mmCIF file of C-alpha atoms in Angstrom:
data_model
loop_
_atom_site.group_PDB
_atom_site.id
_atom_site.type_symbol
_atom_site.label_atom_id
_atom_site.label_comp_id
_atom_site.label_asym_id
_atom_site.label_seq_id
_atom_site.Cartn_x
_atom_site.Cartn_y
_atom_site.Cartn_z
ATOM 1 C CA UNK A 4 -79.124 23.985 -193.491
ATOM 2 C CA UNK A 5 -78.985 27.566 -193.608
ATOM 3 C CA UNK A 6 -79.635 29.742 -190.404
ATOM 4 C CA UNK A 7 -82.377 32.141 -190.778
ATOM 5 C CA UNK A 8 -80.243 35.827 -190.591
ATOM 6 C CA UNK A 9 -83.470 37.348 -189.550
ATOM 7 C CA UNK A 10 -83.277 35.040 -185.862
ATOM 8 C CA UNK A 11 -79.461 35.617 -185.736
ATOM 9 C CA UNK A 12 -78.040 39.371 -185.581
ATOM 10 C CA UNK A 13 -75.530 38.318 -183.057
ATOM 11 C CA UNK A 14 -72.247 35.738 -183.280
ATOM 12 C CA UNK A 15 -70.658 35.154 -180.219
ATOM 13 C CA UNK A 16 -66.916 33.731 -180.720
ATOM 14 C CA UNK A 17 -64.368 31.798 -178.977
ATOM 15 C CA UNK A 18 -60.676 33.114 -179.084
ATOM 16 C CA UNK A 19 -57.853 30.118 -178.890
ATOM 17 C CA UNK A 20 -58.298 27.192 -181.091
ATOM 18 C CA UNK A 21 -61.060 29.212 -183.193
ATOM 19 C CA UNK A 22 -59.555 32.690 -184.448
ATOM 20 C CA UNK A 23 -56.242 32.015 -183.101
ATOM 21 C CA UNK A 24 -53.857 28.994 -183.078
ATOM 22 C CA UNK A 25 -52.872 29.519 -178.902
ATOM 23 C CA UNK A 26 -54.431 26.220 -177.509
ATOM 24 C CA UNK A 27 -51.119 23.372 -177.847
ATOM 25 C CA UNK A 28 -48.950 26.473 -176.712
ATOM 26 C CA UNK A 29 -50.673 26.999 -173.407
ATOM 27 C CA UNK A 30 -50.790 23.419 -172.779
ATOM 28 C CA UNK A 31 -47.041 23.563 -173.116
ATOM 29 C CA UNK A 32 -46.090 26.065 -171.193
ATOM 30 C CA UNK A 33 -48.221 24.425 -168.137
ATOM 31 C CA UNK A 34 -46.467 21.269 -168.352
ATOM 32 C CA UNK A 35 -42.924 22.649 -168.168
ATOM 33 C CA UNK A 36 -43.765 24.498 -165.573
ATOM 34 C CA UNK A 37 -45.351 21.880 -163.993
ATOM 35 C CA UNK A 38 -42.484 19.159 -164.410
ATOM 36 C CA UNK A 39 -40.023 21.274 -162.898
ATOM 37 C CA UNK A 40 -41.953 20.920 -159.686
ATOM 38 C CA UNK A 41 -41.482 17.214 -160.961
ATOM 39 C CA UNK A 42 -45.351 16.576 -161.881
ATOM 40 C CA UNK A 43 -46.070 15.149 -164.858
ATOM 41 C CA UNK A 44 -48.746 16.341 -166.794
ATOM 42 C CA UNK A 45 -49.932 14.473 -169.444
ATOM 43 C CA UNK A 46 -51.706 15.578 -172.550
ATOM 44 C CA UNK A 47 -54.902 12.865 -171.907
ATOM 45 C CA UNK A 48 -54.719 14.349 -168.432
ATOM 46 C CA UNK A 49 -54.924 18.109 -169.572
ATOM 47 C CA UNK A 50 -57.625 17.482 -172.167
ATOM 48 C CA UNK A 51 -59.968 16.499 -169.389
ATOM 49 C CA UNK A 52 -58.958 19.126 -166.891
ATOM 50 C CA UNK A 53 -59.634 21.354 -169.784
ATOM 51 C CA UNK A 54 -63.197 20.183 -170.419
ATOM 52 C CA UNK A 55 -64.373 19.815 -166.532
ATOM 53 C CA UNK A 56 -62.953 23.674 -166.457
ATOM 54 C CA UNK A 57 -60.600 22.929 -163.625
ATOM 55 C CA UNK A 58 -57.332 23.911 -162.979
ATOM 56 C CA UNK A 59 -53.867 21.598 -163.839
ATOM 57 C CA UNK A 60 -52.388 22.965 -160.405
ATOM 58 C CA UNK A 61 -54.271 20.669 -158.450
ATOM 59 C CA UNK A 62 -52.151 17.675 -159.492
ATOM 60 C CA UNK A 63 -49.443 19.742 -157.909
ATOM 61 C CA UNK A 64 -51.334 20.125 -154.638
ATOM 62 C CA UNK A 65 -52.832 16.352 -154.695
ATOM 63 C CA UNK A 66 -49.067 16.135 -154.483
ATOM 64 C CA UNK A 67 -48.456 17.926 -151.382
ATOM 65 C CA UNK A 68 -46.183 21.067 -153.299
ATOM 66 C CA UNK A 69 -46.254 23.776 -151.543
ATOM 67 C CA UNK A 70 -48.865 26.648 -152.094
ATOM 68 C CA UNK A 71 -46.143 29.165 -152.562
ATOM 69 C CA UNK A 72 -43.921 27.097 -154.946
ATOM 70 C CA UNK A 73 -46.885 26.420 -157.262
ATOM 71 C CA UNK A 74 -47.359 30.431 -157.522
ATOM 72 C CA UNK A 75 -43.703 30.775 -158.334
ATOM 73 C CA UNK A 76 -44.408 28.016 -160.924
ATOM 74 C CA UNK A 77 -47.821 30.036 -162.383
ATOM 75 C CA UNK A 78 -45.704 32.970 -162.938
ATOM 76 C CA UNK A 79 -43.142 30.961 -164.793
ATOM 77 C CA UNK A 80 -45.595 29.275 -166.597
ATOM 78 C CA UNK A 81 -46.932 32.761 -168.019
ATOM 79 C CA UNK A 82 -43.360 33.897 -168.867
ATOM 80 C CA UNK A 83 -43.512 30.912 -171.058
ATOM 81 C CA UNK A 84 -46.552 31.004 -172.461
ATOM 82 C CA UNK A 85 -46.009 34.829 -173.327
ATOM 83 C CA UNK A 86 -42.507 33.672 -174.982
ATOM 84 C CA UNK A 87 -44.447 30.985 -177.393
ATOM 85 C CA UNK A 88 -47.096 34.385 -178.299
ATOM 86 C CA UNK A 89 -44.431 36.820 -179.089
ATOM 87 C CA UNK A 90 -42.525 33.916 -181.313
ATOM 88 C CA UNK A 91 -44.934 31.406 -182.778
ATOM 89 C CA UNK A 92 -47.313 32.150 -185.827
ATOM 90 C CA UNK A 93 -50.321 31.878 -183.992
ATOM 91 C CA UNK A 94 -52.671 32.616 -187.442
ATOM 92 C CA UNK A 95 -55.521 30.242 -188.769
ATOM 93 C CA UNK A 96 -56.191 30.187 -192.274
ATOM 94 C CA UNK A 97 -59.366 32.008 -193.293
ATOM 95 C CA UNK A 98 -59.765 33.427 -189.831
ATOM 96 C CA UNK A 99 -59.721 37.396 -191.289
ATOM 97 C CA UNK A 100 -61.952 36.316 -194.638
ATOM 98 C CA UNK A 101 -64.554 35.385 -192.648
ATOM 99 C CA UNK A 102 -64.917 37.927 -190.335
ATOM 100 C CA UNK A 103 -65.044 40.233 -193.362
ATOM 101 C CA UNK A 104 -67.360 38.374 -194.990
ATOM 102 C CA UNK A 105 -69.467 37.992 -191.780
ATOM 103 C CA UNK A 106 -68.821 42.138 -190.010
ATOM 104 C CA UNK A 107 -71.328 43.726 -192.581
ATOM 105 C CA UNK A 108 -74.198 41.257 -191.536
ATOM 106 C CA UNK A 109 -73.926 40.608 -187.585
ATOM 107 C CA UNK A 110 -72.809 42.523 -184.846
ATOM 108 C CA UNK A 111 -69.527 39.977 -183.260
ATOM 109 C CA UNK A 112 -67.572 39.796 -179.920
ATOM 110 C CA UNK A 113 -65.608 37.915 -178.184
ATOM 111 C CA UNK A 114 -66.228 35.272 -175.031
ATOM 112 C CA UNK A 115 -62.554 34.085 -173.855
ATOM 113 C CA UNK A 116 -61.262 32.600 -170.753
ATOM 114 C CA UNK A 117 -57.808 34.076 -171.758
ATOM 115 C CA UNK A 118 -56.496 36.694 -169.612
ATOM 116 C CA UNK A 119 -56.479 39.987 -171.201
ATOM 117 C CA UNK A 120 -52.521 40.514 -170.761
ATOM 118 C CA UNK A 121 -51.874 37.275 -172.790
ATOM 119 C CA UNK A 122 -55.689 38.776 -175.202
ATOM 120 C CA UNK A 123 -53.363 41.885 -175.851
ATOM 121 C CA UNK A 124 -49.870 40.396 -176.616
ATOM 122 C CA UNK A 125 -52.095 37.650 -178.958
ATOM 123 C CA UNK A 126 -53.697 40.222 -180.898
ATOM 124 C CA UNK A 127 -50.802 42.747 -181.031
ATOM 125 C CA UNK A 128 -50.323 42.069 -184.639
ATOM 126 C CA UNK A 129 -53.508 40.425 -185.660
ATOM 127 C CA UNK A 130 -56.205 42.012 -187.405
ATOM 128 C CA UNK A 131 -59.602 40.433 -186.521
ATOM 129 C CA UNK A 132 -60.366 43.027 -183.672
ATOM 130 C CA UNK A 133 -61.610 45.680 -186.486
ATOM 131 C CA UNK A 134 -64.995 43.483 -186.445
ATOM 132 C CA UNK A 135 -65.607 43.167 -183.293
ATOM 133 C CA UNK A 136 -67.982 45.427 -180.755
ATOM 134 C CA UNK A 137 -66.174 43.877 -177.855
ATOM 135 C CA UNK A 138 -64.438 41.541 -176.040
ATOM 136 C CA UNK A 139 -64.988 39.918 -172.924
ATOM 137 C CA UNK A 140 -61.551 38.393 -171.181
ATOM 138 C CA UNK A 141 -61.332 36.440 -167.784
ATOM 139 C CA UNK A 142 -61.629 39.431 -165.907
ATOM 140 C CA UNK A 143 -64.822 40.595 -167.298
ATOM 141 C CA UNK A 144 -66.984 37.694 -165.441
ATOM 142 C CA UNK A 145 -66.691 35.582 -162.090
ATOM 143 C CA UNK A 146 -67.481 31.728 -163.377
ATOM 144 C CA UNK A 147 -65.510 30.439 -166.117
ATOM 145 C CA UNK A 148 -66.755 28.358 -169.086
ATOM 146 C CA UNK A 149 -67.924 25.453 -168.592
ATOM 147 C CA UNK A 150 -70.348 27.481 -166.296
ATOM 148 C CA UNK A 151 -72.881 29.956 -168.603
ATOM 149 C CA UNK A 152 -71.821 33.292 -167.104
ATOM 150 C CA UNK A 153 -69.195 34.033 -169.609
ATOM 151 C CA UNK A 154 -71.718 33.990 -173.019
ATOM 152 C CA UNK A 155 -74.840 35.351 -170.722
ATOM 153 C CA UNK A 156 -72.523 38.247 -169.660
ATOM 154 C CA UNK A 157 -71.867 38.712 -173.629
ATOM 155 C CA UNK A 158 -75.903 38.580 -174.465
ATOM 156 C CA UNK A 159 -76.655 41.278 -171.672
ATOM 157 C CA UNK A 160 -73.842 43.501 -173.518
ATOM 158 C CA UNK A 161 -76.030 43.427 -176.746
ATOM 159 C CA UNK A 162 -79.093 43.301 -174.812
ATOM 160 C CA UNK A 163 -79.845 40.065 -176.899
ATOM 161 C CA UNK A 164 -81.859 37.017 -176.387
ATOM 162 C CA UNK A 165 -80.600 33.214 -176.507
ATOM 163 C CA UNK A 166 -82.142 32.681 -179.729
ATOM 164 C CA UNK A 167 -80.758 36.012 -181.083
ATOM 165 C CA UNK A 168 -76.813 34.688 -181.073
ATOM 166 C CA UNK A 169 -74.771 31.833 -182.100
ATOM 167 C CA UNK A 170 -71.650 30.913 -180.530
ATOM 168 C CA UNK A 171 -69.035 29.510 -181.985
ATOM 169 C CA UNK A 172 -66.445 27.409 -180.091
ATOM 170 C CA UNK A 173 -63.882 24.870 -180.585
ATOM 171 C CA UNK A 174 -63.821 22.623 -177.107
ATOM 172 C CA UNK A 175 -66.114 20.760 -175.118
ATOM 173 C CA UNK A 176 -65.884 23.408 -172.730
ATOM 174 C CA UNK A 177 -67.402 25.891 -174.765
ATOM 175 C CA UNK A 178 -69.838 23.846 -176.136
ATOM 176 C CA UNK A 179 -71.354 23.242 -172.528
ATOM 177 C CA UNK A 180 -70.898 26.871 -171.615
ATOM 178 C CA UNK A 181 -73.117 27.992 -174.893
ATOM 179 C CA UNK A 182 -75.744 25.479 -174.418
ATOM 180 C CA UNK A 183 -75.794 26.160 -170.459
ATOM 181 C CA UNK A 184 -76.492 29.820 -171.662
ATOM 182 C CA UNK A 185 -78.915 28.197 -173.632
ATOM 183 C CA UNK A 186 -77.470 29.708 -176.842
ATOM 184 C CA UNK A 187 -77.131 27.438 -180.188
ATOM 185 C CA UNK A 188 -73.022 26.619 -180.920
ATOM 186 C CA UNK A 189 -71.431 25.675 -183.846
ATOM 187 C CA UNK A 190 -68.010 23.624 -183.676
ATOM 188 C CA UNK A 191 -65.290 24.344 -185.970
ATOM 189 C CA UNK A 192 -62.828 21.399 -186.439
ATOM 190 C CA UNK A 193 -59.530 22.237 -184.215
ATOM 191 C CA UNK A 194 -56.679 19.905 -184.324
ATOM 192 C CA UNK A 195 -56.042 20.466 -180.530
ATOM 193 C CA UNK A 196 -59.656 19.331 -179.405
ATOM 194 C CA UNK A 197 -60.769 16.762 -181.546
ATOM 195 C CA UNK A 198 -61.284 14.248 -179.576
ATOM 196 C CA UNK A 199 -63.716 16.012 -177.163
ATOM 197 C CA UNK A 200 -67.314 15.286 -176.528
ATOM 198 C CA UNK A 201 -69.191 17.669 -179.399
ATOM 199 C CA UNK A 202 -72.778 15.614 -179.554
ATOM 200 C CA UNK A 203 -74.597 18.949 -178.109
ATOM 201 C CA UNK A 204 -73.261 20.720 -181.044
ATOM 202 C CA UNK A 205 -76.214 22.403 -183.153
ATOM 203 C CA UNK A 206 -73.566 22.585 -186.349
ATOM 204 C CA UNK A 207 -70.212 20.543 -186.766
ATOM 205 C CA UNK A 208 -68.133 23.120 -189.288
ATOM 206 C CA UNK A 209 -64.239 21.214 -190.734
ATOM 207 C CA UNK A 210 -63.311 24.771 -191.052
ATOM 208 C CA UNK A 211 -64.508 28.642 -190.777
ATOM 209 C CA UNK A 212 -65.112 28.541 -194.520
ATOM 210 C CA UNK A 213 -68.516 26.641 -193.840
ATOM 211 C CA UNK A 214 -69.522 29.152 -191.553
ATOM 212 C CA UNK A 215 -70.902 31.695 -194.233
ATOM 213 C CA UNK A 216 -72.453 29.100 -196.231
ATOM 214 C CA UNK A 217 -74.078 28.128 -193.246
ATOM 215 C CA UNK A 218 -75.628 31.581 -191.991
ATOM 216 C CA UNK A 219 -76.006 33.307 -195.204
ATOM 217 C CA UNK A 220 -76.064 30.143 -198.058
ATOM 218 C CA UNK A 221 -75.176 30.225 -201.315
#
């Protein structure tokens, strides 16, 4: 079922797992860093951290680590993150089609709980940022997703209503933070997050090829 263009003029998007391939990579980095402070985390464990929004350094202060060896252990944990950006090919197929096919028809941003340092070195030698009007990183809003802040701060940029946008998002995370902003979300298939909770979904997409079909049909 097509989406009537006329109701949607804006798409709100997700960054890692939906335009950019950053989402096992982060998870990595957090758990070396973490099990050299000798807590395991696992990846069951970090899936549901990830949806509740919380934050995987608590295991390390449930186990009684000092505050001020965890920070040490944040920083490292960015070094290596920012080592797996600068050396992996973080690309998804289709990603730049897409948004080219999509650009001449909606006005786009996007709604990321990435910080902007790691936004920057991600999209240092990408190409999607061409269609976008903005971006809003971690900085740019108090409460991250789950909570609605993040996609109602992006509708108050574009002085849009709910019913004007449609998010699109890759976690259960997302999904809650788009519906909580009582926006419409569609869920493209991510390898990362497929086994997360995606029943509030308004549209299930297996890749960003469906999208266009699905806002502007045949």
């Amino acid at each position: 079922m097509s989406i009537n263009p006329a109701h949607r003029q804006f798409l709100l998007w997700d960054n890692d797992g939906v335009l950019v391939d950053t989402e096992h990579w982060y998870f990595s980095a957090t758990q070396r860093a973490l099990a050299e402070l000798g807590v395991a985390l696992s990846l069951e464990a970090y899936q549901q951290i990830m949806i509740h929004g919380r934050s995987s350094w608590e295991l390390a202060l449930h186990a009684g680590i000092d505050p001020r060896r965890i920070e040490t252990a944040q920083v490292l944990r960015d070094e290596y993150y920012r080592a797996h950006l600068r050396n992996e090919d973080l690309r998804i197929d289709g990603v730049f089609e897409v948004l080219a096919e999509l650009a001449p028809h909606y006005k786009m941003a996007i709604v990321t709980t990435c910080k902007r340092r790691d936004f920057e070195l991600i999209h240092s030698n990408l190409d999607v940022l061409q269609f976008m009007q903005f971006v809003l990183t971690r900085e740019d809003y108090v409460q991250s997703k789950p909570h609605p802040e993040p996609y109602m701060t992006a509708l108050q940029r574009f002085s849009a209503s709910p019913q004007q946008a449609l998010v699109i998002e890759d976690s259960e995370r997302g999904l809650r933070s788009a519906r909580a902003a009582a926006i419409d979300c569609a869920v493209v298939d991510y390898h990362f997050t497929r086994g997360h909770d995606f029943s509030a979904a308004q549209y299930r997409l297996r890749n960003l090829f469906e999208l266009p079909q699905l806002l502007l049909g045949d």
